Amino acid sequence: MTDVAAKAGVSRALVSIVFRGRPGASQETRDRVLRVADEIGYRPDSAARLLARGRSRTLGVVLTVHQPFQADLVEGIYPEAERLGYDVLLSAHAPGRDEGKVVEALLSHRCEALILLGPASDPDRLDALGHRTVAVSVGRHLPGVHVDSVHTAETKGVRQAIGHLVELGHRRIAHVDGGRDPGSAERRRAYRAAMRRHGLAEEIRVIPGAHTEQAGVDAGRLLVAEAERSGRTALPTAILAGNDRCAMGLLITFARAGVEVPDEVSVVGYDDSHLSHLMPIGLTTVRQDAALMAEHAVRFAVERLENPDLEPREAVLDPKLVVRGSSGVPRVG
């Protein structure tokens, strides 16, 4: 504003009056100030204005790189935040940059609230964060922790997937789990429960994994090696993957080994991320409504900013099985 004032031949205070639309400057002066501002490329710093009032109206989003479903969530966060008058600042954690660093970086940029996509921190740290600032967890159930949370009913989703496979005639249904990744424990428990519910307790098999393509590749190689030693009938006839990325790794490995999907092995993912639409064979998967989850997360954050005394809230959304080409009737039961 000092540069504009000097070139327009007026005081800085008068420039401020013009930019704020306040009375006190003639139309001629207003036109001259705005013309000069345009000539020198001046743009009002809305962030600085908000900070001067003690607000940034910025939501920080903590995400993980290489997670397609989290990219889908971010797509939903932006329009809802903008609708409510908030900006969004993203920061990612990756090997060498843990979640704690990401949180501190966003808070140092004056984010008023944090939306954590699949937070990996332990519950005690998340509870401490929730008492320190407004925080919303997306994709992870956190009972007893002082943060709002939005997640899918994991048990329902897994039950739908196992029910679909059993209805097709599958009995030997394995699960490549997500290790310690968010949602994995719930999906693992739900898989065991669903198998027992269908009288298939003896067929339960959990293969340790993670929510990555490599985990799917490793699990696929293990199963193919077993089949090579004992015959193709040693393969499970269906696999529930921890997420779509893991399912992709399985599909890649089976394709390379000549294992036909779904004729020899059906594969079911979890998330229905945009990745599931890009695979050579359409992936049967459990859909989490990313747009709706994002809307809930933003609203929870904004509502708590307006009313900090709210008790922690939880939104549990219903999943939906989406059947595509990767699941079918088994050749053998």
Short mmCIF file of C-alpha atoms in Angstrom, two decimals:
data_model
loop_
_atom_site.label_atom_id
_atom_site.label_comp_id
_atom_site.label_asym_id
_atom_site.label_seq_id
_atom_site.Cartn_x
_atom_site.Cartn_y
_atom_site.Cartn_z
CA MET A 1 0.00 0.00 0.00
CA THR A 2 2.97 2.30 0.61
CA ASP A 3 4.07 1.83 -3.02
CA VAL A 4 0.57 2.56 -4.29
CA ALA A 5 0.33 5.67 -2.11
CA ALA A 6 3.68 7.01 -3.32
CA LYS A 7 2.86 6.55 -7.00
CA ALA A 8 -0.70 7.89 -6.65
CA GLY A 9 0.48 10.91 -4.64
CA VAL A 10 -1.79 10.21 -1.64
CA SER A 11 -1.32 9.00 1.92
CA ARG A 12 -1.16 5.32 2.85
CA ALA A 13 -4.22 5.85 5.05
CA LEU A 14 -6.19 7.07 2.04
CA VAL A 15 -5.13 4.00 0.05
CA SER A 16 -6.39 1.85 2.91
CA ILE A 17 -9.73 3.67 2.85
CA VAL A 18 -10.08 3.03 -0.88
CA PHE A 19 -9.23 -0.68 -0.62
CA ARG A 20 -11.67 -1.18 2.25
CA GLY A 21 -14.44 0.67 0.38
CA ARG A 22 -14.85 3.21 3.20
CA PRO A 23 -16.07 6.79 2.72
CA GLY A 24 -13.48 9.59 2.80
CA ALA A 25 -12.02 9.63 -0.72
CA SER A 26 -13.38 11.31 -3.84
CA GLN A 27 -14.31 9.22 -6.86
CA GLU A 28 -11.37 10.70 -8.76
CA THR A 29 -8.96 9.65 -6.00
CA ARG A 30 -10.49 6.18 -5.84
CA ASP A 31 -10.10 5.73 -9.58
CA ARG A 32 -6.47 6.92 -9.48
CA VAL A 33 -5.55 4.64 -6.57
CA LEU A 34 -7.17 1.59 -8.18
CA ARG A 35 -5.53 2.38 -11.53
CA VAL A 36 -2.09 2.62 -9.89
CA ALA A 37 -2.68 -0.58 -7.95
CA ASP A 38 -3.52 -2.36 -11.20
CA GLU A 39 -0.45 -0.92 -12.95
CA ILE A 40 2.00 -2.15 -10.30
CA GLY A 41 0.21 -5.48 -9.80
CA TYR A 42 -0.87 -4.90 -6.19
CA ARG A 43 -3.29 -7.41 -4.72
CA PRO A 44 -4.70 -7.09 -1.17
CA ASP A 45 -3.36 -9.78 1.16
CA SER A 46 -6.56 -11.38 2.44
CA ALA A 47 -4.59 -13.71 4.74
CA ALA A 48 -2.89 -10.77 6.41
CA ARG A 49 -6.25 -9.04 6.85
CA LEU A 50 -7.74 -12.09 8.53
CA LEU A 51 -4.73 -12.56 10.79
CA ALA A 52 -5.01 -8.94 11.86
CA ARG A 53 -8.48 -9.87 13.09
CA GLY A 54 -7.16 -12.98 14.84
CA ARG A 55 -8.47 -15.41 12.19
CA SER A 56 -6.91 -17.20 9.25
CA ARG A 57 -10.04 -19.07 8.07
CA THR A 58 -7.72 -21.80 6.86
CA LEU A 59 -8.14 -25.55 7.35
CA GLY A 60 -5.00 -27.65 7.34
CA VAL A 61 -5.23 -31.12 5.79
CA VAL A 62 -2.78 -33.86 6.77
CA LEU A 63 -2.47 -36.56 4.13
CA THR A 64 -0.22 -39.39 2.99
CA VAL A 65 1.47 -39.36 -0.40
CA HIS A 66 0.54 -42.13 -2.86
CA GLN A 67 -2.89 -42.79 -1.31
CA PRO A 68 -5.49 -42.44 -4.11
CA PHE A 69 -8.48 -42.51 -1.75
CA GLN A 70 -7.05 -39.58 0.19
CA ALA A 71 -6.77 -37.67 -3.08
CA ASP A 72 -10.49 -38.34 -3.56
CA LEU A 73 -11.14 -36.98 -0.06
CA VAL A 74 -9.17 -33.80 -0.82
CA GLU A 75 -11.30 -33.28 -3.93
CA GLY A 76 -14.34 -33.23 -1.68
CA ILE A 77 -12.77 -31.04 1.01
CA TYR A 78 -12.05 -28.07 -1.26
CA PRO A 79 -15.61 -27.25 -2.43
CA GLU A 80 -17.13 -27.69 1.03
CA ALA A 81 -14.45 -25.51 2.65
CA GLU A 82 -14.88 -22.81 0.01
CA ARG A 83 -18.65 -22.92 0.44
CA LEU A 84 -18.19 -22.18 4.13
CA GLY A 85 -15.66 -19.42 3.49
CA TYR A 86 -12.45 -21.27 4.32
CA ASP A 87 -9.18 -21.83 2.48
CA VAL A 88 -7.38 -25.19 2.51
CA LEU A 89 -3.69 -25.84 3.08
CA LEU A 90 -2.32 -29.33 2.35
CA SER A 91 0.73 -30.97 3.86
CA ALA A 92 1.82 -34.59 3.42
CA HIS A 93 3.80 -37.04 5.49
CA ALA A 94 6.11 -39.54 3.86
CA PRO A 95 9.22 -41.56 4.77
CA GLY A 96 11.47 -39.11 6.62
CA ARG A 97 8.64 -36.70 7.40
CA ASP A 98 6.40 -38.03 10.12
CA GLU A 99 2.88 -36.94 10.98
CA GLY A 100 4.06 -34.83 13.90
CA LYS A 101 6.18 -32.64 11.61
CA VAL A 102 3.26 -32.20 9.24
CA VAL A 103 0.96 -31.12 12.05
CA GLU A 104 3.45 -28.58 13.37
CA ALA A 105 4.04 -27.18 9.89
CA LEU A 106 0.32 -26.58 9.36
CA LEU A 107 -0.13 -25.01 12.79
CA SER A 108 2.85 -22.73 12.15
CA HIS A 109 1.01 -21.48 9.06
CA ARG A 110 -1.88 -20.42 11.32
CA CYS A 111 -4.33 -23.13 10.29
CA GLU A 112 -7.35 -22.83 12.57
CA ALA A 113 -8.28 -26.51 12.40
CA LEU A 114 -6.73 -29.73 11.15
CA ILE A 115 -8.35 -32.51 9.13
CA LEU A 116 -6.29 -35.67 9.40
CA LEU A 117 -6.78 -38.21 6.62
CA GLY A 118 -6.08 -41.70 7.98
CA PRO A 119 -4.02 -40.47 10.94
CA ALA A 120 -1.27 -42.87 11.99
CA SER A 121 -0.35 -41.32 15.35
CA ASP A 122 -1.18 -43.19 18.53
CA PRO A 123 -4.42 -42.28 20.34
CA ASP A 124 -2.65 -40.44 23.17
CA ARG A 125 -0.93 -38.06 20.76
CA LEU A 126 -4.15 -37.48 18.86
CA ASP A 127 -5.99 -36.83 22.12
CA ALA A 128 -3.36 -34.25 23.10
CA LEU A 129 -3.68 -32.64 19.67
CA GLY A 130 -7.47 -32.48 20.05
CA HIS A 131 -7.10 -30.59 23.31
CA ARG A 132 -4.61 -28.22 21.70
CA THR A 133 -6.51 -27.35 18.53
CA VAL A 134 -9.57 -28.34 16.51
CA ALA A 135 -8.88 -31.70 14.86
CA VAL A 136 -10.98 -34.11 12.81
CA SER A 137 -9.94 -37.68 11.99
CA VAL A 138 -11.12 -39.15 8.69
CA GLY A 139 -11.06 -42.89 8.08
CA ARG A 140 -10.14 -44.00 11.58
CA HIS A 141 -12.34 -44.82 14.56
CA LEU A 142 -10.90 -43.21 17.71
CA PRO A 143 -13.07 -43.95 20.75
CA GLY A 144 -12.25 -41.88 23.82
CA VAL A 145 -10.04 -39.44 21.92
CA HIS A 146 -10.84 -35.70 21.99
CA VAL A 147 -11.21 -35.31 18.22
CA ASP A 148 -14.21 -35.51 15.92
CA SER A 149 -14.13 -38.48 13.58
CA VAL A 150 -15.64 -39.51 10.26
CA HIS A 151 -15.35 -43.07 9.04
CA THR A 152 -17.20 -45.85 7.26
CA ALA A 153 -18.87 -48.74 9.08
CA GLU A 154 -16.02 -51.17 8.37
CA THR A 155 -17.90 -54.20 9.66
CA LYS A 156 -20.79 -53.60 7.27
CA GLY A 157 -18.45 -53.15 4.31
CA VAL A 158 -16.49 -56.32 4.94
CA ARG A 159 -19.69 -58.24 5.65
CA GLN A 160 -21.05 -57.16 2.27
CA ALA A 161 -17.86 -58.27 0.50
CA ILE A 162 -17.70 -61.68 2.17
CA GLY A 163 -21.45 -62.19 1.70
CA HIS A 164 -21.07 -61.45 -2.03
CA LEU A 165 -18.25 -63.98 -2.40
CA VAL A 166 -20.08 -66.67 -0.42
CA GLU A 167 -23.18 -66.13 -2.54
CA LEU A 168 -21.06 -66.73 -5.64
CA GLY A 169 -19.98 -70.06 -4.17
CA HIS A 170 -16.61 -69.22 -2.61
CA ARG A 171 -15.43 -70.88 0.58
CA ARG A 172 -11.64 -70.51 0.53
CA ILE A 173 -11.60 -66.74 1.01
CA ALA A 174 -8.35 -65.18 2.23
CA HIS A 175 -7.74 -61.65 3.48
CA VAL A 176 -4.61 -59.61 2.79
CA ASP A 177 -4.79 -57.16 5.65
CA GLY A 178 -3.50 -53.61 5.99
CA GLY A 179 -1.07 -54.21 8.84
CA ARG A 180 -1.11 -51.18 11.12
CA ASP A 181 -2.66 -48.84 8.57
CA PRO A 182 -5.86 -46.99 9.54
CA GLY A 183 -8.98 -49.14 9.40
CA SER A 184 -6.99 -52.38 9.12
CA ALA A 185 -7.73 -53.76 12.56
CA GLU A 186 -11.47 -53.21 12.10
CA ARG A 187 -11.46 -54.85 8.66
CA ARG A 188 -9.41 -57.78 9.94
CA ARG A 189 -11.82 -58.38 12.82
CA ALA A 190 -14.79 -57.99 10.50
CA TYR A 191 -13.35 -60.54 8.05
CA ARG A 192 -12.91 -63.14 10.78
CA ALA A 193 -16.41 -62.48 12.11
CA ALA A 194 -18.00 -62.67 8.65
CA MET A 195 -16.25 -65.95 7.85
CA ARG A 196 -17.43 -67.47 11.12
CA ARG A 197 -20.93 -66.14 10.46
CA HIS A 198 -21.01 -68.15 7.21
CA GLY A 199 -19.67 -71.31 8.88
CA LEU A 200 -16.22 -70.87 7.32
CA ALA A 201 -14.09 -70.57 10.45
CA GLU A 202 -11.76 -73.31 9.23
CA GLU A 203 -11.12 -71.40 6.00
CA ILE A 204 -9.99 -68.18 7.71
CA ARG A 205 -6.59 -67.03 6.49
CA VAL A 206 -5.11 -63.59 7.12
CA ILE A 207 -2.00 -62.71 5.12
CA PRO A 208 -0.07 -59.82 6.69
CA GLY A 209 0.10 -56.82 4.38
CA ALA A 210 -0.31 -53.08 4.12
CA HIS A 211 -2.33 -50.55 2.14
CA THR A 212 0.18 -50.53 -0.72
CA GLU A 213 0.58 -52.12 -4.14
CA GLN A 214 3.78 -53.82 -2.94
CA ALA A 215 1.87 -55.58 -0.18
CA GLY A 216 -0.48 -56.99 -2.81
CA VAL A 217 2.44 -58.03 -4.99
CA ASP A 218 4.12 -59.80 -2.07
CA ALA A 219 0.94 -61.60 -1.07
CA GLY A 220 0.29 -62.61 -4.67
CA ARG A 221 3.82 -64.02 -5.03
CA LEU A 222 3.38 -66.00 -1.82
CA LEU A 223 0.14 -67.53 -3.05
CA VAL A 224 1.51 -68.27 -6.52
CA ALA A 225 4.58 -69.97 -5.00
CA GLU A 226 2.31 -72.13 -2.83
CA ALA A 227 0.27 -73.06 -5.89
CA GLU A 228 3.40 -74.02 -7.81
CA ARG A 229 4.41 -76.39 -5.00
CA SER A 230 0.99 -77.90 -4.33
CA GLY A 231 -1.03 -77.35 -7.49
CA ARG A 232 -3.42 -74.60 -8.56
CA THR A 233 -6.15 -75.91 -6.26
CA ALA A 234 -4.04 -74.65 -3.34
CA LEU A 235 -4.94 -71.09 -4.29
CA PRO A 236 -7.78 -69.48 -2.35
CA THR A 237 -10.68 -68.99 -4.72
CA ALA A 238 -11.19 -65.40 -3.51
CA ILE A 239 -9.22 -62.70 -1.75
CA LEU A 240 -10.43 -59.63 0.11
CA ALA A 241 -7.65 -57.03 -0.11
CA GLY A 242 -7.09 -54.41 2.57
CA ASN A 243 -7.71 -51.63 0.04
CA ASP A 244 -7.73 -50.94 -3.70
CA ARG A 245 -3.96 -50.38 -3.88
CA CYS A 246 -3.32 -53.79 -2.37
CA ALA A 247 -5.87 -55.29 -4.77
CA MET A 248 -4.00 -53.76 -7.70
CA GLY A 249 -0.78 -55.44 -6.56
CA LEU A 250 -2.59 -58.77 -6.43
CA LEU A 251 -4.03 -58.30 -9.92
CA ILE A 252 -0.62 -57.38 -11.35
CA THR A 253 1.05 -60.45 -9.83
CA PHE A 254 -1.69 -62.84 -10.91
CA ALA A 255 -1.59 -61.47 -14.46
CA ARG A 256 2.17 -62.01 -14.65
CA ALA A 257 1.83 -65.55 -13.29
CA GLY A 258 -1.00 -66.48 -15.65
CA VAL A 259 -3.57 -66.82 -12.87
CA GLU A 260 -6.93 -65.87 -14.34
CA VAL A 261 -9.12 -63.36 -12.49
CA PRO A 262 -11.93 -64.03 -11.69
CA ASP A 263 -12.00 -67.59 -13.09
CA GLU A 264 -9.30 -68.92 -10.78
CA VAL A 265 -9.24 -66.22 -8.10
CA SER A 266 -11.73 -63.46 -7.40
CA VAL A 267 -10.29 -60.23 -5.96
CA VAL A 268 -12.21 -57.64 -3.95
CA GLY A 269 -10.78 -54.30 -2.85
CA TYR A 270 -11.85 -51.61 -0.40
CA ASP A 271 -12.35 -47.84 -0.95
CA ASP A 272 -13.60 -47.58 -4.55
CA SER A 273 -10.92 -44.95 -5.14
CA HIS A 274 -10.48 -43.62 -8.65
CA LEU A 275 -7.76 -46.27 -8.98
CA SER A 276 -10.41 -48.99 -9.14
CA HIS A 277 -11.71 -47.54 -12.41
CA LEU A 278 -8.27 -47.52 -14.06
CA MET A 279 -7.44 -51.21 -13.74
CA PRO A 280 -7.48 -53.48 -16.82
CA ILE A 281 -10.30 -55.46 -15.19
CA GLY A 282 -12.96 -53.60 -13.26
CA LEU A 283 -12.36 -54.05 -9.54
CA THR A 284 -15.14 -55.24 -7.27
CA THR A 285 -14.70 -53.13 -4.16
CA VAL A 286 -16.37 -51.68 -1.09
CA ARG A 287 -17.20 -48.06 -1.76
CA GLN A 288 -16.53 -45.38 0.82
CA ASP A 289 -18.29 -42.13 -0.11
CA ALA A 290 -15.29 -39.79 -0.24
CA ALA A 291 -17.35 -36.70 -1.04
CA LEU A 292 -19.72 -37.25 1.88
CA MET A 293 -16.88 -38.05 4.26
CA ALA A 294 -15.12 -34.84 3.21
CA GLU A 295 -18.26 -32.77 3.74
CA HIS A 296 -18.75 -34.16 7.24
CA ALA A 297 -15.12 -33.53 8.13
CA VAL A 298 -15.18 -29.89 7.02
CA ARG A 299 -18.48 -29.22 8.76
CA PHE A 300 -17.26 -30.82 11.98
CA ALA A 301 -14.15 -28.61 11.91
CA VAL A 302 -16.06 -25.39 11.22
CA GLU A 303 -18.78 -26.14 13.77
CA ARG A 304 -16.19 -26.78 16.49
CA LEU A 305 -14.40 -23.53 15.62
CA GLU A 306 -17.69 -21.75 16.23
CA ASN A 307 -18.48 -23.77 19.37
CA PRO A 308 -15.30 -25.14 21.02
CA ASP A 309 -17.25 -26.68 23.91
CA LEU A 310 -18.93 -29.32 21.76
CA GLU A 311 -18.38 -32.90 22.86
CA PRO A 312 -16.41 -35.05 20.36
CA ARG A 313 -18.68 -36.25 17.58
CA GLU A 314 -18.57 -39.25 15.28
CA ALA A 315 -20.07 -39.71 11.83
CA VAL A 316 -20.31 -43.35 10.72
CA LEU A 317 -21.26 -43.65 7.06
CA ASP A 318 -22.65 -46.70 5.31
CA PRO A 319 -20.43 -48.40 2.72
CA LYS A 320 -21.69 -49.97 -0.49
CA LEU A 321 -20.36 -52.96 -2.38
CA VAL A 322 -19.68 -52.17 -6.04
CA VAL A 323 -19.57 -55.34 -8.16
CA ARG A 324 -17.38 -55.31 -11.26
CA GLY A 325 -15.40 -57.85 -13.24
CA SER A 326 -12.84 -59.03 -10.69
CA SER A 327 -15.29 -61.29 -8.84
CA GLY A 328 -17.16 -64.27 -10.22
CA VAL A 329 -18.27 -67.84 -9.68
CA PRO A 330 -15.31 -70.08 -8.71
CA ARG A 331 -14.26 -72.98 -10.90
CA VAL A 332 -14.09 -75.09 -7.75
CA GLY A 333 -15.81 -74.57 -4.39
#
